Amino acid sequence: MEGMSPFILDDDAREALFVGARSNLKFADRPVSMDTIIEVWDLIKWGPTANNTVPLRLVAATSDDARARISSHAAEGNRAKLKAAPLILVAARDERFHDHFAVTGGTETAAARFDADPEARTRFSHTNAMLQTGYLILGLRSAGLAVRPVGGFDRAGVDADVFADSPWRSEVLLLVGYPTDDHGAGDRKGRIDATAAIREI
Ligand SMILES: Cc1cc2nc3c(=O)[nH]c(=O)nc-3n(C[C@H](O)[C@H](O)[C@H](O)COP(=O)(O)O)c2cc1C
C-alpha cells in the first residue's frame, strides 16, 4: 500500500477544512443564520476537552448594533474588519464550567475542588475553550463558512460590556460569513513543514 493516501477524508474535504481555507477579510453579502451556528455547535461539541468540561461559550453578534458594539472594543486596526463581517462570534470561556458537571459527567468531588480554586478554573477553562475554538473554526468551515479569528481587542472591555454579571470571559472573536472569490486576506504566509515541526524519539 506504499504511496496510498492515509486520509479518510477526500481531497475536497481537506481542501475545504485546511488547504484552501483562508482567514477571510471579505465575505459574501449573505447572512449567516443562527440555525447554522446551532448545527455547527451540535457538531463541534463532540471534540475532546480535558475532563469533558466543554467550557467554550458563544455570543453571536448578528445585528449592526451588536457588531458596532463589539467593534468598539477592537484594536484600531481591527475595527473595519469586524464591521465588514456578517456575523461576529465572541468565543468565551465559562469560568463556572463545573456548574454543568451533571451534564458533562464530572464528579461532585471535582466540582468542589474547582469551586474552591478560581485561578485553576481560569487556566483550565482558557486552555480548553481555545482548544474548542479550533474545533469551531473547522466546524464552521465544514458548513461552507469562512472565518477570521481576531485576538486584537480589549477583553476587559468586552467582558464588562457583554458579560457583566456572568462567569463567561472573552477569548477570541471570530468573523464569520460565506466566502467570496476574493478572500481579501492577501498572499498566504508560509507554514512550518514536517521536517522542522516533527521529531521522532
Ligand atoms: C488566535 C488568533 C488571533 C488572531 N488575531 C488577529 C487579529 O487581531 N487581527 C487580524 O487581522 N487577524 C488575526 N488573526 C488571523 C491570523 O493572522 C491568520 O489566521 C493567519 O495569518 C493565517 O492566515 P490564513 O488562514 O489566511 O493562512 C488571528 C488568528 C488567530 C488564530
JSON list of N, CA and C in Angstrom, two decimals, residues 6-71:
[
{"chain": "A", "resi": 6, "resn": "PRO", "atom": "N", "xyz": [-3.14, 8.39, 3.43]},
{"chain": "A", "resi": 6, "resn": "PRO", "atom": "CA", "xyz": [-3.57, 7.91, 4.75]},
{"chain": "A", "resi": 6, "resn": "PRO", "atom": "C", "xyz": [-4.91, 8.50, 5.17]},
{"chain": "A", "resi": 7, "resn": "PHE", "atom": "N", "xyz": [-5.46, 9.41, 4.36]},
{"chain": "A", "resi": 7, "resn": "PHE", "atom": "CA", "xyz": [-6.63, 10.16, 4.83]},
{"chain": "A", "resi": 7, "resn": "PHE", "atom": "C", "xyz": [-7.94, 9.43, 4.54]},
{"chain": "A", "resi": 8, "resn": "ILE", "atom": "N", "xyz": [-8.90, 9.60, 5.46]},
{"chain": "A", "resi": 8, "resn": "ILE", "atom": "CA", "xyz": [-10.23, 9.07, 5.20]},
{"chain": "A", "resi": 8, "resn": "ILE", "atom": "C", "xyz": [-11.15, 10.14, 4.63]},
{"chain": "A", "resi": 9, "resn": "LEU", "atom": "N", "xyz": [-10.74, 11.42, 4.72]},
{"chain": "A", "resi": 9, "resn": "LEU", "atom": "CA", "xyz": [-11.50, 12.49, 4.05]},
{"chain": "A", "resi": 9, "resn": "LEU", "atom": "C", "xyz": [-10.90, 12.69, 2.66]},
{"chain": "A", "resi": 10, "resn": "ASP", "atom": "N", "xyz": [-11.76, 12.97, 1.68]},
{"chain": "A", "resi": 10, "resn": "ASP", "atom": "CA", "xyz": [-11.24, 13.13, 0.31]},
{"chain": "A", "resi": 10, "resn": "ASP", "atom": "C", "xyz": [-10.56, 14.49, 0.14]},
{"chain": "A", "resi": 11, "resn": "ASP", "atom": "N", "xyz": [-9.95, 14.68, -1.03]},
{"chain": "A", "resi": 11, "resn": "ASP", "atom": "CA", "xyz": [-9.20, 15.91, -1.31]},
{"chain": "A", "resi": 11, "resn": "ASP", "atom": "C", "xyz": [-10.07, 17.15, -1.11]},
{"chain": "A", "resi": 12, "resn": "ASP", "atom": "N", "xyz": [-11.33, 17.08, -1.57]},
{"chain": "A", "resi": 12, "resn": "ASP", "atom": "CA", "xyz": [-12.22, 18.25, -1.47]},
{"chain": "A", "resi": 12, "resn": "ASP", "atom": "C", "xyz": [-12.46, 18.62, -0.01]},
{"chain": "A", "resi": 13, "resn": "ALA", "atom": "N", "xyz": [-12.66, 17.61, 0.82]},
{"chain": "A", "resi": 13, "resn": "ALA", "atom": "CA", "xyz": [-12.91, 17.88, 2.24]},
{"chain": "A", "resi": 13, "resn": "ALA", "atom": "C", "xyz": [-11.68, 18.51, 2.89]},
{"chain": "A", "resi": 14, "resn": "ARG", "atom": "N", "xyz": [-10.51, 17.98, 2.56]},
{"chain": "A", "resi": 14, "resn": "ARG", "atom": "CA", "xyz": [-9.28, 18.52, 3.17]},
{"chain": "A", "resi": 14, "resn": "ARG", "atom": "C", "xyz": [-8.98, 19.92, 2.65]},
{"chain": "A", "resi": 15, "resn": "GLU", "atom": "N", "xyz": [-9.34, 20.15, 1.38]},
{"chain": "A", "resi": 15, "resn": "GLU", "atom": "CA", "xyz": [-9.20, 21.50, 0.80]},
{"chain": "A", "resi": 15, "resn": "GLU", "atom": "C", "xyz": [-10.10, 22.48, 1.56]},
{"chain": "A", "resi": 16, "resn": "ALA", "atom": "N", "xyz": [-11.34, 22.06, 1.81]},
{"chain": "A", "resi": 16, "resn": "ALA", "atom": "CA", "xyz": [-12.31, 22.95, 2.47]},
{"chain": "A", "resi": 16, "resn": "ALA", "atom": "C", "xyz": [-11.95, 23.24, 3.93]},
{"chain": "A", "resi": 17, "resn": "LEU", "atom": "N", "xyz": [-11.36, 22.26, 4.59]},
{"chain": "A", "resi": 17, "resn": "LEU", "atom": "CA", "xyz": [-11.06, 22.42, 6.02]},
{"chain": "A", "resi": 17, "resn": "LEU", "atom": "C", "xyz": [-9.72, 23.10, 6.25]},
{"chain": "A", "resi": 18, "resn": "PHE", "atom": "N", "xyz": [-8.73, 22.80, 5.39]},
{"chain": "A", "resi": 18, "resn": "PHE", "atom": "CA", "xyz": [-7.37, 23.26, 5.67]},
{"chain": "A", "resi": 18, "resn": "PHE", "atom": "C", "xyz": [-6.71, 23.96, 4.49]},
{"chain": "A", "resi": 19, "resn": "VAL", "atom": "N", "xyz": [-6.46, 23.20, 3.42]},
{"chain": "A", "resi": 19, "resn": "VAL", "atom": "CA", "xyz": [-5.51, 23.65, 2.39]},
{"chain": "A", "resi": 19, "resn": "VAL", "atom": "C", "xyz": [-6.01, 24.89, 1.67]},
{"chain": "A", "resi": 20, "resn": "GLY", "atom": "N", "xyz": [-7.29, 24.90, 1.34]},
{"chain": "A", "resi": 20, "resn": "GLY", "atom": "CA", "xyz": [-7.82, 26.03, 0.56]},
{"chain": "A", "resi": 20, "resn": "GLY", "atom": "C", "xyz": [-8.53, 27.08, 1.41]},
{"chain": "A", "resi": 21, "resn": "ALA", "atom": "N", "xyz": [-8.68, 26.82, 2.69]},
{"chain": "A", "resi": 21, "resn": "ALA", "atom": "CA", "xyz": [-9.44, 27.75, 3.55]},
{"chain": "A", "resi": 21, "resn": "ALA", "atom": "C", "xyz": [-8.51, 28.87, 4.03]},
{"chain": "A", "resi": 22, "resn": "ARG", "atom": "N", "xyz": [-8.97, 30.09, 3.92]},
{"chain": "A", "resi": 22, "resn": "ARG", "atom": "CA", "xyz": [-8.19, 31.25, 4.35]},
{"chain": "A", "resi": 22, "resn": "ARG", "atom": "C", "xyz": [-8.88, 31.95, 5.52]},
{"chain": "A", "resi": 23, "resn": "SER", "atom": "N", "xyz": [-8.13, 32.84, 6.14]},
{"chain": "A", "resi": 23, "resn": "SER", "atom": "CA", "xyz": [-8.70, 33.69, 7.20]},
{"chain": "A", "resi": 23, "resn": "SER", "atom": "C", "xyz": [-9.28, 34.93, 6.52]},
{"chain": "A", "resi": 24, "resn": "ASN", "atom": "N", "xyz": [-10.50, 34.76, 6.00]},
{"chain": "A", "resi": 24, "resn": "ASN", "atom": "CA", "xyz": [-11.08, 35.80, 5.15]},
{"chain": "A", "resi": 24, "resn": "ASN", "atom": "C", "xyz": [-11.23, 37.17, 5.82]},
{"chain": "A", "resi": 25, "resn": "LEU", "atom": "N", "xyz": [-11.03, 38.19, 4.99]},
{"chain": "A", "resi": 25, "resn": "LEU", "atom": "CA", "xyz": [-11.39, 39.55, 5.42]},
{"chain": "A", "resi": 25, "resn": "LEU", "atom": "C", "xyz": [-12.57, 40.07, 4.61]},
{"chain": "A", "resi": 26, "resn": "LYS", "atom": "N", "xyz": [-12.89, 39.36, 3.51]},
{"chain": "A", "resi": 26, "resn": "LYS", "atom": "CA", "xyz": [-14.08, 39.73, 2.71]},
{"chain": "A", "resi": 26, "resn": "LYS", "atom": "C", "xyz": [-15.03, 38.55, 2.71]},
{"chain": "A", "resi": 27, "resn": "PHE", "atom": "N", "xyz": [-16.31, 38.89, 2.72]},
{"chain": "A", "resi": 27, "resn": "PHE", "atom": "CA", "xyz": [-17.35, 37.86, 2.80]},
{"chain": "A", "resi": 27, "resn": "PHE", "atom": "C", "xyz": [-18.46, 38.19, 1.81]},
{"chain": "A", "resi": 28, "resn": "ALA", "atom": "N", "xyz": [-19.22, 37.17, 1.42]},
{"chain": "A", "resi": 28, "resn": "ALA", "atom": "CA", "xyz": [-20.38, 37.39, 0.55]},
{"chain": "A", "resi": 28, "resn": "ALA", "atom": "C", "xyz": [-21.44, 38.18, 1.32]},
{"chain": "A", "resi": 29, "resn": "ASP", "atom": "N", "xyz": [-22.25, 38.91, 0.55]},
{"chain": "A", "resi": 29, "resn": "ASP", "atom": "CA", "xyz": [-23.33, 39.69, 1.16]},
{"chain": "A", "resi": 29, "resn": "ASP", "atom": "C", "xyz": [-24.51, 38.74, 1.43]},
{"chain": "A", "resi": 30, "resn": "ARG", "atom": "N", "xyz": [-24.33, 37.90, 2.39]},
{"chain": "A", "resi": 30, "resn": "ARG", "atom": "CA", "xyz": [-25.32, 36.85, 2.70]},
{"chain": "A", "resi": 30, "resn": "ARG", "atom": "C", "xyz": [-25.28, 36.60, 4.20]},
{"chain": "A", "resi": 31, "resn": "PRO", "atom": "N", "xyz": [-26.42, 36.68, 4.86]},
{"chain": "A", "resi": 31, "resn": "PRO", "atom": "CA", "xyz": [-26.41, 36.49, 6.31]},
{"chain": "A", "resi": 31, "resn": "PRO", "atom": "C", "xyz": [-26.10, 35.03, 6.69]},
{"chain": "A", "resi": 32, "resn": "VAL", "atom": "N", "xyz": [-25.62, 34.87, 7.89]},
{"chain": "A", "resi": 32, "resn": "VAL", "atom": "CA", "xyz": [-25.38, 33.54, 8.45]},
{"chain": "A", "resi": 32, "resn": "VAL", "atom": "C", "xyz": [-26.49, 33.29, 9.46]},
{"chain": "A", "resi": 33, "resn": "SER", "atom": "N", "xyz": [-27.25, 32.22, 9.27]},
{"chain": "A", "resi": 33, "resn": "SER", "atom": "CA", "xyz": [-28.41, 32.02, 10.16]},
{"chain": "A", "resi": 33, "resn": "SER", "atom": "C", "xyz": [-27.97, 31.41, 11.49]},
{"chain": "A", "resi": 34, "resn": "MET", "atom": "N", "xyz": [-28.71, 31.74, 12.53]},
{"chain": "A", "resi": 34, "resn": "MET", "atom": "CA", "xyz": [-28.43, 31.15, 13.84]},
{"chain": "A", "resi": 34, "resn": "MET", "atom": "C", "xyz": [-28.63, 29.64, 13.80]},
{"chain": "A", "resi": 35, "resn": "ASP", "atom": "N", "xyz": [-29.58, 29.18, 12.96]},
{"chain": "A", "resi": 35, "resn": "ASP", "atom": "CA", "xyz": [-29.78, 27.72, 12.83]},
{"chain": "A", "resi": 35, "resn": "ASP", "atom": "C", "xyz": [-28.48, 27.04, 12.40]},
{"chain": "A", "resi": 36, "resn": "THR", "atom": "N", "xyz": [-27.76, 27.68, 11.47]},
{"chain": "A", "resi": 36, "resn": "THR", "atom": "CA", "xyz": [-26.49, 27.09, 11.01]},
{"chain": "A", "resi": 36, "resn": "THR", "atom": "C", "xyz": [-25.48, 27.06, 12.15]},
{"chain": "A", "resi": 37, "resn": "ILE", "atom": "N", "xyz": [-25.41, 28.15, 12.91]},
{"chain": "A", "resi": 37, "resn": "ILE", "atom": "CA", "xyz": [-24.46, 28.20, 14.02]},
{"chain": "A", "resi": 37, "resn": "ILE", "atom": "C", "xyz": [-24.80, 27.11, 15.05]},
{"chain": "A", "resi": 38, "resn": "ILE", "atom": "N", "xyz": [-26.09, 26.92, 15.30]},
{"chain": "A", "resi": 38, "resn": "ILE", "atom": "CA", "xyz": [-26.51, 25.89, 16.26]},
{"chain": "A", "resi": 38, "resn": "ILE", "atom": "C", "xyz": [-26.14, 24.49, 15.74]},
{"chain": "A", "resi": 39, "resn": "GLU", "atom": "N", "xyz": [-26.34, 24.27, 14.43]},
{"chain": "A", "resi": 39, "resn": "GLU", "atom": "CA", "xyz": [-25.96, 22.97, 13.86]},
{"chain": "A", "resi": 39, "resn": "GLU", "atom": "C", "xyz": [-24.46, 22.74, 13.96]},
{"chain": "A", "resi": 40, "resn": "VAL", "atom": "N", "xyz": [-23.68, 23.80, 13.73]},
{"chain": "A", "resi": 40, "resn": "VAL", "atom": "CA", "xyz": [-22.22, 23.67, 13.84]},
{"chain": "A", "resi": 40, "resn": "VAL", "atom": "C", "xyz": [-21.85, 23.37, 15.30]},
{"chain": "A", "resi": 41, "resn": "TRP", "atom": "N", "xyz": [-22.49, 24.07, 16.25]},
{"chain": "A", "resi": 41, "resn": "TRP", "atom": "CA", "xyz": [-22.22, 23.77, 17.67]},
{"chain": "A", "resi": 41, "resn": "TRP", "atom": "C", "xyz": [-22.48, 22.30, 17.98]},
{"chain": "A", "resi": 42, "resn": "ASP", "atom": "N", "xyz": [-23.63, 21.80, 17.47]},
{"chain": "A", "resi": 42, "resn": "ASP", "atom": "CA", "xyz": [-24.01, 20.42, 17.77]},
{"chain": "A", "resi": 42, "resn": "ASP", "atom": "C", "xyz": [-23.07, 19.40, 17.13]},
{"chain": "A", "resi": 43, "resn": "LEU", "atom": "N", "xyz": [-22.25, 19.86, 16.17]},
{"chain": "A", "resi": 43, "resn": "LEU", "atom": "CA", "xyz": [-21.19, 19.02, 15.61]},
{"chain": "A", "resi": 43, "resn": "LEU", "atom": "C", "xyz": [-19.92, 19.13, 16.46]},
{"chain": "A", "resi": 44, "resn": "ILE", "atom": "N", "xyz": [-19.49, 20.38, 16.70]},
{"chain": "A", "resi": 44, "resn": "ILE", "atom": "CA", "xyz": [-18.15, 20.56, 17.29]},
{"chain": "A", "resi": 44, "resn": "ILE", "atom": "C", "xyz": [-18.11, 20.28, 18.79]},
{"chain": "A", "resi": 45, "resn": "LYS", "atom": "N", "xyz": [-19.28, 20.23, 19.42]},
{"chain": "A", "resi": 45, "resn": "LYS", "atom": "CA", "xyz": [-19.32, 19.94, 20.86]},
{"chain": "A", "resi": 45, "resn": "LYS", "atom": "C", "xyz": [-18.74, 18.56, 21.18]},
{"chain": "A", "resi": 46, "resn": "TRP", "atom": "N", "xyz": [-18.61, 17.72, 20.15]},
{"chain": "A", "resi": 46, "resn": "TRP", "atom": "CA", "xyz": [-18.09, 16.36, 20.35]},
{"chain": "A", "resi": 46, "resn": "TRP", "atom": "C", "xyz": [-16.58, 16.32, 20.39]},
{"chain": "A", "resi": 47, "resn": "GLY", "atom": "N", "xyz": [-15.90, 17.41, 20.03]},
{"chain": "A", "resi": 47, "resn": "GLY", "atom": "CA", "xyz": [-14.43, 17.42, 20.11]},
{"chain": "A", "resi": 47, "resn": "GLY", "atom": "C", "xyz": [-14.00, 17.29, 21.57]},
{"chain": "A", "resi": 48, "resn": "PRO", "atom": "N", "xyz": [-12.87, 16.61, 21.81]},
{"chain": "A", "resi": 48, "resn": "PRO", "atom": "CA", "xyz": [-12.48, 16.33, 23.19]},
{"chain": "A", "resi": 48, "resn": "PRO", "atom": "C", "xyz": [-11.98, 17.54, 23.98]},
{"chain": "A", "resi": 49, "resn": "THR", "atom": "N", "xyz": [-12.33, 17.58, 25.28]},
{"chain": "A", "resi": 49, "resn": "THR", "atom": "CA", "xyz": [-11.78, 18.58, 26.21]},
{"chain": "A", "resi": 49, "resn": "THR", "atom": "C", "xyz": [-11.37, 17.85, 27.49]},
{"chain": "A", "resi": 50, "resn": "ALA", "atom": "N", "xyz": [-10.48, 18.46, 28.25]},
{"chain": "A", "resi": 50, "resn": "ALA", "atom": "CA", "xyz": [-9.99, 17.83, 29.48]},
{"chain": "A", "resi": 50, "resn": "ALA", "atom": "C", "xyz": [-11.15, 17.60, 30.45]},
{"chain": "A", "resi": 51, "resn": "ASN", "atom": "N", "xyz": [-11.23, 16.41, 30.98]},
{"chain": "A", "resi": 51, "resn": "ASN", "atom": "CA", "xyz": [-12.32, 16.03, 31.90]},
{"chain": "A", "resi": 51, "resn": "ASN", "atom": "C", "xyz": [-13.70, 16.27, 31.31]},
{"chain": "A", "resi": 52, "resn": "ASN", "atom": "N", "xyz": [-13.77, 16.34, 29.99]},
{"chain": "A", "resi": 52, "resn": "ASN", "atom": "CA", "xyz": [-15.05, 16.61, 29.31]},
{"chain": "A", "resi": 52, "resn": "ASN", "atom": "C", "xyz": [-15.75, 17.86, 29.86]},
{"chain": "A", "resi": 53, "resn": "THR", "atom": "N", "xyz": [-14.97, 18.91, 30.08]},
{"chain": "A", "resi": 53, "resn": "THR", "atom": "CA", "xyz": [-15.52, 20.11, 30.72]},
{"chain": "A", "resi": 53, "resn": "THR", "atom": "C", "xyz": [-16.27, 21.02, 29.76]},
{"chain": "A", "resi": 54, "resn": "VAL", "atom": "N", "xyz": [-15.98, 20.95, 28.46]},
{"chain": "A", "resi": 54, "resn": "VAL", "atom": "CA", "xyz": [-16.70, 21.70, 27.43]},
{"chain": "A", "resi": 54, "resn": "VAL", "atom": "C", "xyz": [-16.93, 23.17, 27.85]},
{"chain": "A", "resi": 55, "resn": "PRO", "atom": "N", "xyz": [-15.86, 23.94, 28.08]},
{"chain": "A", "resi": 55, "resn": "PRO", "atom": "CA", "xyz": [-16.03, 25.29, 28.64]},
{"chain": "A", "resi": 55, "resn": "PRO", "atom": "C", "xyz": [-16.29, 26.40, 27.61]},
{"chain": "A", "resi": 56, "resn": "LEU", "atom": "N", "xyz": [-16.27, 26.09, 26.32]},
{"chain": "A", "resi": 56, "resn": "LEU", "atom": "CA", "xyz": [-16.49, 27.15, 25.32]},
{"chain": "A", "resi": 56, "resn": "LEU", "atom": "C", "xyz": [-17.94, 27.62, 25.33]},
{"chain": "A", "resi": 57, "resn": "ARG", "atom": "N", "xyz": [-18.14, 28.92, 25.26]},
{"chain": "A", "resi": 57, "resn": "ARG", "atom": "CA", "xyz": [-19.47, 29.51, 25.09]},
{"chain": "A", "resi": 57, "resn": "ARG", "atom": "C", "xyz": [-19.39, 30.52, 23.97]},
{"chain": "A", "resi": 58, "resn": "LEU", "atom": "N", "xyz": [-20.52, 30.78, 23.32]},
{"chain": "A", "resi": 58, "resn": "LEU", "atom": "CA", "xyz": [-20.53, 31.69, 22.17]},
{"chain": "A", "resi": 58, "resn": "LEU", "atom": "C", "xyz": [-21.59, 32.76, 22.33]},
{"chain": "A", "resi": 59, "resn": "VAL", "atom": "N", "xyz": [-21.23, 33.97, 21.98]},
{"chain": "A", "resi": 59, "resn": "VAL", "atom": "CA", "xyz": [-22.22, 35.05, 21.84]},
{"chain": "A", "resi": 59, "resn": "VAL", "atom": "C", "xyz": [-22.19, 35.48, 20.38]},
{"chain": "A", "resi": 60, "resn": "ALA", "atom": "N", "xyz": [-23.35, 35.45, 19.75]},
{"chain": "A", "resi": 60, "resn": "ALA", "atom": "CA", "xyz": [-23.44, 35.79, 18.32]},
{"chain": "A", "resi": 60, "resn": "ALA", "atom": "C", "xyz": [-23.93, 37.22, 18.16]},
{"chain": "A", "resi": 61, "resn": "ALA", "atom": "N", "xyz": [-23.08, 38.06, 17.58]},
{"chain": "A", "resi": 61, "resn": "ALA", "atom": "CA", "xyz": [-23.46, 39.45, 17.29]},
{"chain": "A", "resi": 61, "resn": "ALA", "atom": "C", "xyz": [-23.86, 39.52, 15.82]},
{"chain": "A", "resi": 62, "resn": "THR", "atom": "N", "xyz": [-25.15, 39.54, 15.59]},
{"chain": "A", "resi": 62, "resn": "THR", "atom": "CA", "xyz": [-25.66, 39.48, 14.21]},
{"chain": "A", "resi": 62, "resn": "THR", "atom": "C", "xyz": [-26.17, 40.85, 13.73]},
{"chain": "A", "resi": 63, "resn": "SER", "atom": "N", "xyz": [-26.70, 41.67, 14.62]},
{"chain": "A", "resi": 63, "resn": "SER", "atom": "CA", "xyz": [-27.25, 42.96, 14.19]},
{"chain": "A", "resi": 63, "resn": "SER", "atom": "C", "xyz": [-26.13, 43.99, 13.99]},
{"chain": "A", "resi": 64, "resn": "ASP", "atom": "N", "xyz": [-26.43, 45.03, 13.20]},
{"chain": "A", "resi": 64, "resn": "ASP", "atom": "CA", "xyz": [-25.44, 46.11, 13.00]},
{"chain": "A", "resi": 64, "resn": "ASP", "atom": "C", "xyz": [-25.05, 46.70, 14.35]},
{"chain": "A", "resi": 65, "resn": "ASP", "atom": "N", "xyz": [-26.03, 46.89, 15.21]},
{"chain": "A", "resi": 65, "resn": "ASP", "atom": "CA", "xyz": [-25.78, 47.47, 16.53]},
{"chain": "A", "resi": 65, "resn": "ASP", "atom": "C", "xyz": [-24.81, 46.62, 17.35]},
{"chain": "A", "resi": 66, "resn": "ALA", "atom": "N", "xyz": [-25.09, 45.32, 17.36]},
{"chain": "A", "resi": 66, "resn": "ALA", "atom": "CA", "xyz": [-24.26, 44.41, 18.16]},
{"chain": "A", "resi": 66, "resn": "ALA", "atom": "C", "xyz": [-22.84, 44.36, 17.61]},
{"chain": "A", "resi": 67, "resn": "ARG", "atom": "N", "xyz": [-22.73, 44.35, 16.27]},
{"chain": "A", "resi": 67, "resn": "ARG", "atom": "CA", "xyz": [-21.39, 44.29, 15.67]},
{"chain": "A", "resi": 67, "resn": "ARG", "atom": "C", "xyz": [-20.62, 45.58, 15.93]},
{"chain": "A", "resi": 68, "resn": "ALA", "atom": "N", "xyz": [-21.32, 46.72, 15.90]},
{"chain": "A", "resi": 68, "resn": "ALA", "atom": "CA", "xyz": [-20.67, 48.01, 16.20]},
{"chain": "A", "resi": 68, "resn": "ALA", "atom": "C", "xyz": [-20.21, 48.04, 17.66]},
{"chain": "A", "resi": 69, "resn": "ARG", "atom": "N", "xyz": [-21.05, 47.48, 18.53]},
{"chain": "A", "resi": 69, "resn": "ARG", "atom": "CA", "xyz": [-20.73, 47.43, 19.96]},
{"chain": "A", "resi": 69, "resn": "ARG", "atom": "C", "xyz": [-19.46, 46.61, 20.21]},
{"chain": "A", "resi": 70, "resn": "ILE", "atom": "N", "xyz": [-19.38, 45.44, 19.60]},
{"chain": "A", "resi": 70, "resn": "ILE", "atom": "CA", "xyz": [-18.19, 44.60, 19.76]},
{"chain": "A", "resi": 70, "resn": "ILE", "atom": "C", "xyz": [-16.98, 45.28, 19.11]},
{"chain": "A", "resi": 71, "resn": "SER", "atom": "N", "xyz": [-17.21, 45.88, 17.93]},
{"chain": "A", "resi": 71, "resn": "SER", "atom": "CA", "xyz": [-16.11, 46.52, 17.20]},
{"chain": "A", "resi": 71, "resn": "SER", "atom": "C", "xyz": [-15.48, 47.65, 18.00]}
]
